[in-house]
Amino acid sequence: MSPKDAIPLVHASLGEQELAAVAEVFASGWPAGQGPRGKALEAQLKERYGAGDAVAVSNCGAALHLAMLALGVKPGDEVIVADYTFPAPAHAVRYVGAVPVLADVRADTGTIDPQAVADLIGPRTVGIIAVDTVGMPADYAQLQTLADRHGLFVVEDAACAVGATYQGREAGALAEVACLSFHGRKGATSGEGGALIATDPAVGADARLRSSFGIGSIFDQAQVVGLPIPEFTEIGYNFKLSDIAAAILQVQIGRIGELLKRRSQVAARYGELLADEELLTLPQVPEDRTHAWQSYMVTLDPSVDRAALAKDLRAQGIGCGHGTWATHVQPVFAGKETCPVSADLFARNLAIPMHAELTDDQTERVAAALRTAVRTHRTTPGRAA
Ligand SMILES: *Cc1c(COP(=O)(O)O)cnc(C)c1O
């Protein structure tokens, strides 16, 4: 099989428009962060999310870290985090010396289970980080009710969810603070990149200051006539997004609708082609939300050997992967918690190719190969057909 027949799991849709935007930044002479492009991107995001502030940062991990600092999370505090996810939320809680308390997820959506959250709230709990799992928004109405009752914050990890909606509202605007990722495997990308979206402008201002070593924008200071010497007022980090990346993102944000439309068509086609395959459970999107389809994950029947199946598909040039992680079984987070639903999804889920440039033909090839492979790789004998 030639490499050109390969069907990658993900593919970033970056092209001529993004290149032209980068060329403009080169010509402007300001490639670093917090310059004109960064500010324009922040204005674009603030408007899109109807937010109090939007801060462009180097990645979503940095946005989560800044969120913990801006919300005042202290060593010893407990933050309840979704277990079934790229484990960035648990990392963020640990960055500030606090304790991530891992909550199990709903079997049907893979998103944090509000009942599990309710059961874990204790005297040291200060907040909740919900995750829009591979693009599926969590249950924010129930989570916010719990948070209000107990005086907790809610952070939305919308890393994968740009373009999704919940009860008619945009993912990224579903909690007081939301964190976005523009990593190369997400629906809108600048290679690496992220943003913090806040309803409270004070949270945004705090995050912006700490994203730049605790001083204001160097670009702004260079515009002032005279010699004002800025002062460092916080121990900050360098989490700035470059203006090169910001320029790419301005184009990508404008293309979210177009790119998501195609991913949604691919998801719908997989749904048709795989619906009657009893060894697979397909993603179910509750009626009150829409999916951003960062990944398309199917759940394999327990009788299917996932590793053998994945090896087979990859040998045919079809990209696939385990999807995302159960945080509680990662060595660095392993503790007393058990999250059986998350563990089960981590063991049985399979991500199949999903991106905006998949053709109908490729979608059909993936579905056909998967249908054959689930039968080839059954470990326990099935009933005779
Ligand atoms: C990808 C991802 C992140 C990390 O994003 P980066 O921009 O790579 O830091 C965080 N949370 C979730 C849920 C993710 O999927």
CSV table of C-alpha atoms and ligand atoms in Angstrom, one decimal:
chain,number,residue,atom,x,y,z
A,1,MET,CA,0.0,0.0,0.0
A,2,SER,CA,1.4,3.4,-0.9
A,3,PRO,CA,1.6,6.2,1.7
A,4,LYS,CA,-0.8,8.2,-0.4
A,5,ASP,CA,-3.5,5.7,0.2
A,6,ALA,CA,-3.0,5.9,4.0
A,7,ILE,CA,-5.9,7.5,6.0
A,8,PRO,CA,-4.5,9.4,8.9
A,9,LEU,CA,-6.3,9.5,12.3
A,10,VAL,CA,-6.1,13.3,12.3
A,11,HIS,CA,-5.0,16.0,9.9
A,12,ALA,CA,-4.7,19.7,10.5
A,13,SER,CA,-6.5,21.8,7.8
A,14,LEU,CA,-4.0,24.5,7.4
A,15,GLY,CA,-3.5,26.2,3.9
A,16,GLU,CA,-3.0,29.2,1.8
A,17,GLN,CA,-5.0,31.6,3.9
A,18,GLU,CA,-3.0,30.7,7.1
A,19,LEU,CA,0.2,31.1,5.1
A,20,ALA,CA,-0.8,34.6,3.9
A,21,ALA,CA,-1.6,35.6,7.5
A,22,VAL,CA,1.9,34.4,8.6
A,23,ALA,CA,3.5,36.4,5.8
A,24,GLU,CA,1.9,39.5,7.1
A,25,VAL,CA,3.3,39.0,10.6
A,26,PHE,CA,6.8,38.5,9.2
A,27,ALA,CA,6.4,41.8,7.3
A,28,SER,CA,5.1,43.6,10.5
A,29,GLY,CA,8.3,43.0,12.4
A,30,TRP,CA,6.5,41.8,15.6
A,31,PRO,CA,6.5,38.0,15.7
A,32,ALA,CA,6.5,37.7,19.5
A,33,GLY,CA,3.4,37.6,21.8
A,34,GLN,CA,0.9,40.1,23.0
A,35,GLY,CA,1.4,42.2,19.8
A,36,PRO,CA,-1.3,43.5,17.4
A,37,ARG,CA,-2.2,40.0,16.2
A,38,GLY,CA,-2.5,38.6,19.7
A,39,LYS,CA,-4.7,41.5,20.7
A,40,ALA,CA,-6.9,41.1,17.6
A,41,LEU,CA,-7.3,37.4,18.3
A,42,GLU,CA,-8.2,38.1,21.9
A,43,ALA,CA,-10.9,40.6,20.7
A,44,GLN,CA,-12.2,38.0,18.3
A,45,LEU,CA,-12.4,35.3,21.0
A,46,LYS,CA,-14.0,37.7,23.5
A,47,GLU,CA,-16.7,38.6,21.0
A,48,ARG,CA,-17.3,35.0,19.9
A,49,TYR,CA,-17.8,33.8,23.4
A,50,GLY,CA,-19.5,36.9,24.8
A,51,ALA,CA,-16.9,36.8,27.5
A,52,GLY,CA,-15.6,39.3,30.0
A,53,ASP,CA,-12.1,38.7,28.7
A,54,ALA,CA,-10.1,36.2,26.5
A,55,VAL,CA,-6.4,35.6,27.0
A,56,ALA,CA,-4.3,34.0,24.2
A,57,VAL,CA,-1.8,31.6,25.7
A,58,SER,CA,0.8,29.1,24.5
A,59,ASN,CA,-1.4,26.0,25.1
A,60,CYS,CA,-4.4,24.7,27.0
A,61,GLY,CA,-2.2,23.2,29.8
A,62,ALA,CA,-1.0,26.8,30.5
A,63,ALA,CA,-4.6,28.1,30.4
A,64,LEU,CA,-5.6,25.5,33.0
A,65,HIS,CA,-2.6,26.4,35.2
A,66,LEU,CA,-3.5,30.1,35.0
A,67,ALA,CA,-7.1,29.3,35.7
A,68,MET,CA,-6.1,27.6,39.0
A,69,LEU,CA,-3.9,30.5,40.0
A,70,ALA,CA,-6.5,33.2,39.0
A,71,LEU,CA,-9.3,31.3,40.9
A,72,GLY,CA,-7.0,31.2,44.0
A,73,VAL,CA,-6.6,27.5,44.4
A,74,LYS,CA,-4.2,26.9,47.3
A,75,PRO,CA,-2.0,24.0,48.4
A,76,GLY,CA,-4.1,21.3,50.1
A,77,ASP,CA,-7.4,22.4,48.3
A,78,GLU,CA,-9.3,19.7,46.5
A,79,VAL,CA,-10.5,20.2,42.9
A,80,ILE,CA,-12.8,17.5,41.4
A,81,VAL,CA,-11.7,16.7,37.9
A,82,ALA,CA,-13.1,14.5,35.2
A,83,ASP,CA,-11.2,11.2,35.0
A,84,TYR,CA,-11.7,10.2,31.4
A,85,THR,CA,-9.6,12.8,29.5
A,86,PHE,CA,-6.1,13.8,28.4
A,87,PRO,CA,-5.0,14.3,32.0
A,88,ALA,CA,-4.2,18.0,31.7
A,89,PRO,CA,-6.8,19.0,34.3
A,90,ALA,CA,-5.3,16.8,37.0
A,91,HIS,CA,-1.8,18.2,36.1
A,92,ALA,CA,-3.1,21.8,36.5
A,93,VAL,CA,-4.4,21.1,40.0
A,94,ARG,CA,-1.1,19.6,40.9
A,95,TYR,CA,0.9,22.6,39.5
A,96,VAL,CA,-0.5,24.7,42.3
A,97,GLY,CA,0.0,22.1,45.0
A,98,ALA,CA,-3.7,21.2,45.3
A,99,VAL,CA,-5.2,17.7,45.2
A,100,PRO,CA,-7.1,16.4,42.1
A,101,VAL,CA,-10.0,14.3,43.1
A,102,LEU,CA,-10.9,12.1,40.1
A,103,ALA,CA,-14.6,11.7,39.3
A,104,ASP,CA,-16.0,9.0,37.1
A,105,VAL,CA,-17.9,9.7,33.9
A,106,ARG,CA,-21.2,8.9,32.2
A,107,ALA,CA,-21.0,5.7,30.2
A,108,ASP,CA,-22.9,7.1,27.3
A,109,THR,CA,-21.1,10.5,26.8
A,110,GLY,CA,-17.8,9.9,28.6
A,111,THR,CA,-18.3,13.3,30.3
A,112,ILE,CA,-18.0,13.8,34.1
A,113,ASP,CA,-20.9,12.3,36.0
A,114,PRO,CA,-22.7,15.0,38.1
A,115,GLN,CA,-23.7,12.3,40.6
A,116,ALA,CA,-20.1,11.2,41.0
A,117,VAL,CA,-19.1,14.9,41.6
A,118,ALA,CA,-21.9,15.3,44.2
A,119,ASP,CA,-20.6,12.2,46.1
A,120,LEU,CA,-17.0,13.6,46.1
A,121,ILE,CA,-17.7,17.1,47.4
A,122,GLY,CA,-16.1,17.5,50.9
A,123,PRO,CA,-14.9,20.3,53.2
A,124,ARG,CA,-11.7,21.0,51.2
A,125,THR,CA,-13.4,21.0,47.8
A,126,VAL,CA,-13.0,24.4,46.1
A,127,GLY,CA,-14.0,23.7,42.5
A,128,ILE,CA,-14.8,21.4,39.6
A,129,ILE,CA,-13.0,21.0,36.2
A,130,ALA,CA,-15.4,19.4,33.7
A,131,VAL,CA,-14.1,18.3,30.3
A,132,ASP,CA,-15.9,18.3,27.0
A,133,THR,CA,-14.7,14.8,26.2
A,134,VAL,CA,-13.2,14.7,22.7
A,135,GLY,CA,-15.7,17.5,21.8
A,136,MET,CA,-18.8,16.4,23.7
A,137,PRO,CA,-20.0,19.0,26.2
A,138,ALA,CA,-20.5,17.9,29.8
A,139,ASP,CA,-23.7,18.4,31.9
A,140,TYR,CA,-23.1,22.1,32.9
A,141,ALA,CA,-26.7,22.7,34.2
A,142,GLN,CA,-26.3,20.0,36.8
A,143,LEU,CA,-22.7,20.9,37.6
A,144,GLN,CA,-23.5,24.6,38.0
A,145,THR,CA,-26.4,23.7,40.4
A,146,LEU,CA,-24.0,21.7,42.5
A,147,ALA,CA,-21.3,24.4,42.4
A,148,ASP,CA,-23.7,27.1,43.4
A,149,ARG,CA,-25.0,25.0,46.3
A,150,HIS,CA,-21.5,24.4,47.7
A,151,GLY,CA,-19.8,27.7,46.7
A,152,LEU,CA,-17.5,26.0,44.1
A,153,PHE,CA,-16.0,27.3,40.9
A,154,VAL,CA,-16.6,25.4,37.6
A,155,VAL,CA,-13.9,25.4,34.9
A,156,GLU,CA,-14.7,24.1,31.5
A,157,ASP,CA,-11.9,22.2,29.7
A,158,ALA,CA,-13.1,22.9,26.2
A,159,ALA,CA,-9.8,21.8,24.6
A,160,CYS,CA,-11.5,19.7,22.1
A,161,ALA,CA,-14.8,21.4,21.9
A,162,VAL,CA,-14.4,24.5,19.8
A,163,GLY,CA,-17.7,24.7,17.8
A,164,ALA,CA,-19.8,22.4,20.0
A,165,THR,CA,-22.9,23.6,21.8
A,166,TYR,CA,-24.8,22.8,25.0
A,167,GLN,CA,-28.4,24.0,25.4
A,168,GLY,CA,-27.8,26.4,22.6
A,169,ARG,CA,-24.7,28.0,24.1
A,170,GLU,CA,-21.1,27.7,22.7
A,171,ALA,CA,-18.6,25.3,24.3
A,172,GLY,CA,-16.0,27.7,25.7
A,173,ALA,CA,-18.8,29.8,27.3
A,174,LEU,CA,-20.3,27.1,29.5
A,175,ALA,CA,-18.6,28.0,32.8
A,176,GLU,CA,-17.0,31.0,34.5
A,177,VAL,CA,-13.7,30.0,33.1
A,178,ALA,CA,-13.1,27.9,30.0
A,179,CYS,CA,-9.8,26.7,28.5
A,180,LEU,CA,-9.3,26.1,24.8
A,181,SER,CA,-6.6,24.2,23.0
A,182,PHE,CA,-5.3,25.0,19.5
A,183,HIS,CA,-2.9,22.0,19.4
A,184,GLY,CA,-2.4,20.4,16.0
A,185,ARG,CA,-4.8,17.6,16.7
A,186,LYS,CA,-7.7,19.9,17.7
A,187,GLY,CA,-10.5,21.3,15.4
A,188,ALA,CA,-8.8,24.7,15.1
A,189,THR,CA,-5.1,25.0,15.3
A,190,SER,CA,-1.9,27.0,15.2
A,191,GLY,CA,0.3,24.0,15.8
A,192,GLU,CA,0.5,24.8,19.5
A,193,GLY,CA,-1.8,27.3,21.2
A,194,GLY,CA,-4.5,27.9,23.7
A,195,ALA,CA,-6.8,30.5,25.3
A,196,LEU,CA,-8.5,31.2,28.6
A,197,ILE,CA,-12.0,32.6,28.3
A,198,ALA,CA,-13.4,34.3,31.5
A,199,THR,CA,-16.7,35.9,32.4
A,200,ASP,CA,-15.0,38.0,35.1
A,201,PRO,CA,-12.5,40.5,33.5
A,202,ALA,CA,-10.4,40.4,36.7
A,203,VAL,CA,-9.7,36.6,36.1
A,204,GLY,CA,-8.6,37.4,32.6
A,205,ALA,CA,-6.4,40.3,33.7
A,206,ASP,CA,-4.8,38.1,36.4
A,207,ALA,CA,-4.2,35.3,33.8
A,208,ARG,CA,-2.7,37.7,31.2
A,209,LEU,CA,-0.3,39.3,33.8
A,210,ARG,CA,0.9,35.9,34.9
A,211,SER,CA,1.2,34.6,31.3
A,212,SER,CA,3.9,37.3,30.8
A,213,PHE,CA,6.3,37.0,33.7
A,214,GLY,CA,4.1,39.4,35.8
A,215,ILE,CA,4.6,42.5,33.7
A,216,GLY,CA,2.3,44.1,31.1
A,217,SER,CA,2.7,43.8,27.3
A,218,ILE,CA,6.2,44.7,26.1
A,219,PHE,CA,4.7,45.6,22.8
A,220,ASP,CA,2.4,48.2,24.5
A,221,GLN,CA,5.4,49.6,26.5
A,222,ALA,CA,7.4,50.0,23.3
A,223,GLN,CA,4.7,52.3,21.9
A,224,VAL,CA,5.0,54.8,24.8
A,225,VAL,CA,7.1,58.0,24.3
A,226,GLY,CA,9.6,58.4,27.2
A,227,LEU,CA,11.2,55.7,29.3
A,228,PRO,CA,8.6,54.2,31.6
A,229,ILE,CA,10.3,51.2,33.3
A,230,PRO,CA,7.7,48.4,33.9
A,231,GLU,CA,7.7,46.6,37.2
A,232,PHE,CA,7.3,42.9,37.9
A,233,THR,CA,4.3,42.6,40.2
A,234,GLU,CA,3.8,38.8,40.2
A,235,ILE,CA,5.8,35.7,39.8
A,236,GLY,CA,4.6,34.8,36.4
A,237,TYR,CA,5.4,32.5,33.6
A,238,ASN,CA,6.1,32.8,29.9
A,239,PHE,CA,2.8,31.4,28.6
A,240,LYS,CA,2.4,33.9,25.8
A,241,LEU,CA,1.1,32.9,22.3
A,242,SER,CA,3.3,34.3,19.5
A,243,ASP,CA,1.7,36.7,17.1
A,244,ILE,CA,2.6,34.2,14.3
A,245,ALA,CA,0.3,31.6,16.0
A,246,ALA,CA,-2.3,34.3,16.7
A,247,ALA,CA,-2.4,35.2,13.0
A,248,ILE,CA,-3.0,31.6,12.0
A,249,LEU,CA,-5.7,31.3,14.6
A,250,GLN,CA,-7.5,34.4,13.4
A,251,VAL,CA,-8.0,32.5,10.1
A,252,GLN,CA,-8.8,29.2,11.8
A,253,ILE,CA,-11.5,30.7,14.1
A,254,GLY,CA,-13.1,32.1,11.0
A,255,ARG,CA,-13.2,28.6,9.5
A,256,ILE,CA,-14.6,26.7,12.5
A,257,GLY,CA,-18.1,26.4,10.9
A,258,GLU,CA,-16.7,25.1,7.6
A,259,LEU,CA,-14.4,22.6,9.2
A,260,LEU,CA,-16.9,21.4,11.7
A,261,LYS,CA,-19.5,21.0,9.0
A,262,ARG,CA,-17.3,18.5,7.2
A,263,ARG,CA,-16.4,16.6,10.4
A,264,SER,CA,-20.1,16.4,11.3
A,265,GLN,CA,-20.9,14.9,7.8
A,266,VAL,CA,-18.1,12.3,8.4
A,267,ALA,CA,-19.6,11.5,11.8
A,268,ALA,CA,-23.1,11.1,10.3
A,269,ARG,CA,-21.7,8.8,7.6
A,270,TYR,CA,-19.9,6.6,10.1
A,271,GLY,CA,-23.2,6.5,12.0
A,272,GLU,CA,-25.0,5.2,8.9
A,273,LEU,CA,-22.3,2.7,7.9
A,274,LEU,CA,-21.7,1.2,11.3
A,275,ALA,CA,-25.2,1.5,12.9
A,276,ASP,CA,-26.1,-2.2,12.6
A,277,GLU,CA,-22.7,-3.6,13.7
A,278,GLU,CA,-23.5,-5.2,17.0
A,279,LEU,CA,-19.8,-5.5,18.2
A,280,LEU,CA,-19.6,-1.6,18.2
A,281,THR,CA,-21.3,1.0,20.3
A,282,LEU,CA,-21.3,4.4,18.4
A,283,PRO,CA,-21.2,7.8,20.0
A,284,GLN,CA,-24.6,9.1,21.2
A,285,VAL,CA,-25.1,12.8,21.3
A,286,PRO,CA,-27.8,13.9,23.8
A,287,GLU,CA,-30.5,16.1,22.2
A,288,ASP,CA,-29.5,19.2,24.2
A,289,ARG,CA,-25.9,19.4,22.8
A,290,THR,CA,-23.8,19.1,19.7
A,291,HIS,CA,-20.4,17.5,19.3
A,292,ALA,CA,-17.3,19.1,17.9
A,293,TRP,CA,-16.0,15.7,16.7
A,294,GLN,CA,-12.3,16.3,17.7
A,295,SER,CA,-12.3,12.5,17.7
A,296,TYR,CA,-14.8,9.8,16.7
A,297,MET,CA,-14.6,7.1,19.2
A,298,VAL,CA,-16.4,3.8,19.0
A,299,THR,CA,-16.7,1.4,21.9
A,300,LEU,CA,-15.7,-2.2,21.1
A,301,ASP,CA,-17.6,-5.2,22.4
A,302,PRO,CA,-15.6,-6.8,25.3
A,303,SER,CA,-15.0,-9.9,23.1
A,304,VAL,CA,-12.9,-7.9,20.6
A,305,ASP,CA,-9.1,-7.8,21.0
A,306,ARG,CA,-8.5,-4.1,20.6
A,307,ALA,CA,-4.7,-4.2,20.3
A,308,ALA,CA,-4.8,-6.8,17.5
A,309,LEU,CA,-7.6,-4.9,15.7
A,310,ALA,CA,-5.6,-1.7,15.9
A,311,LYS,CA,-2.5,-3.4,14.5
A,312,ASP,CA,-4.5,-4.8,11.7
A,313,LEU,CA,-6.1,-1.4,10.7
A,314,ARG,CA,-2.8,0.3,10.9
A,315,ALA,CA,-1.2,-2.3,8.7
A,316,GLN,CA,-3.9,-1.4,6.2
A,317,GLY,CA,-2.9,2.3,6.5
A,318,ILE,CA,-5.9,3.2,8.6
A,319,GLY,CA,-5.0,5.5,11.5
A,320,CYS,CA,-6.6,4.6,14.8
A,321,GLY,CA,-5.8,4.9,18.5
A,322,HIS,CA,-7.1,4.3,22.0
A,323,GLY,CA,-8.9,7.7,22.1
A,324,THR,CA,-8.2,9.3,25.5
A,325,TRP,CA,-7.0,8.3,29.0
A,326,ALA,CA,-8.4,7.2,32.3
A,327,THR,CA,-6.4,9.5,34.6
A,328,HIS,CA,-6.7,7.4,37.7
A,329,VAL,CA,-4.6,4.5,36.3
A,330,GLN,CA,-1.7,6.8,35.1
A,331,PRO,CA,1.2,6.1,37.4
A,332,VAL,CA,1.6,9.7,38.4
A,333,PHE,CA,-2.0,9.9,39.6
A,334,ALA,CA,-2.6,6.4,40.8
A,335,GLY,CA,-4.2,6.5,44.2
A,336,LYS,CA,-7.2,5.2,46.0
A,337,GLU,CA,-9.7,6.3,43.5
A,338,THR,CA,-11.5,3.9,41.3
A,339,CYS,CA,-13.5,5.1,38.3
A,340,PRO,CA,-14.9,1.9,36.7
A,341,VAL,CA,-16.7,3.6,33.8
A,342,SER,CA,-13.7,5.6,32.8
A,343,ALA,CA,-11.5,2.5,33.1
A,344,ASP,CA,-13.8,0.5,30.9
A,345,LEU,CA,-13.9,3.2,28.2
A,346,PHE,CA,-10.1,3.5,28.4
A,347,ALA,CA,-9.9,-0.3,27.8
A,348,ARG,CA,-12.5,-0.5,25.0
A,349,ASN,CA,-12.7,2.7,23.1
A,350,LEU,CA,-11.1,3.1,19.6
A,351,ALA,CA,-10.6,6.4,17.8
A,352,ILE,CA,-10.9,6.1,14.0
A,353,PRO,CA,-10.0,8.7,11.4
A,354,MET,CA,-11.7,12.0,11.9
A,355,HIS,CA,-10.8,15.3,10.3
A,356,ALA,CA,-12.2,17.9,7.9
A,357,GLU,CA,-10.4,16.5,4.8
A,358,LEU,CA,-11.7,12.9,4.9
A,359,THR,CA,-13.4,12.0,1.7
A,360,ASP,CA,-16.6,9.9,1.4
A,361,ASP,CA,-14.5,7.2,-0.2
A,362,GLN,CA,-12.1,7.2,2.7
A,363,THR,CA,-14.9,7.2,5.3
A,364,GLU,CA,-16.4,4.1,3.5
A,365,ARG,CA,-13.1,2.3,3.4
A,366,VAL,CA,-12.6,2.9,7.2
A,367,ALA,CA,-16.1,1.6,8.0
A,368,ALA,CA,-15.7,-1.5,5.8
A,369,ALA,CA,-12.3,-2.3,7.3
A,370,LEU,CA,-13.5,-1.8,10.8
A,371,ARG,CA,-16.6,-4.0,10.3
A,372,THR,CA,-14.3,-6.8,9.0
A,373,ALA,CA,-11.7,-6.4,11.7
A,374,VAL,CA,-14.1,-6.5,14.7
A,375,ARG,CA,-15.2,-10.0,13.5
A,376,THR,CA,-11.6,-11.2,12.7
A,377,HIS,CA,-10.4,-10.1,16.2
A,378,ARG,CA,-13.1,-11.6,18.5
A,379,THR,CA,-11.3,-13.5,21.2
A,380,THR,CA,-14.3,-15.3,22.7
A,381,PRO,CA,-16.1,-17.5,20.2
A,382,GLY,CA,-19.4,-15.9,19.1
A,383,ARG,CA,-22.6,-17.7,18.6
A,384,ALA,CA,-22.8,-19.5,15.3
A,385,ALA,CA,-24.5,-17.1,12.9
B,1,LIG,C1,-5.4,18.4,24.2
B,1,LIG,C2,-6.0,18.6,25.6
B,1,LIG,C3,-5.4,19.4,26.5
B,1,LIG,C4,-4.1,20.0,26.3
B,1,LIG,O1,-4.0,20.9,25.3
B,1,LIG,P1,-2.6,21.6,25.0
B,1,LIG,O2,-3.0,22.8,24.2
B,1,LIG,O3,-1.9,20.5,24.2
B,1,LIG,O4,-2.0,21.9,26.2
B,1,LIG,C5,-6.1,19.6,27.7
B,1,LIG,N1,-7.3,19.1,27.9
B,1,LIG,C6,-7.9,18.2,27.1
B,1,LIG,C7,-9.2,17.7,27.4
B,1,LIG,C8,-7.3,17.9,25.9
B,1,LIG,O5,-7.9,17.1,25.0
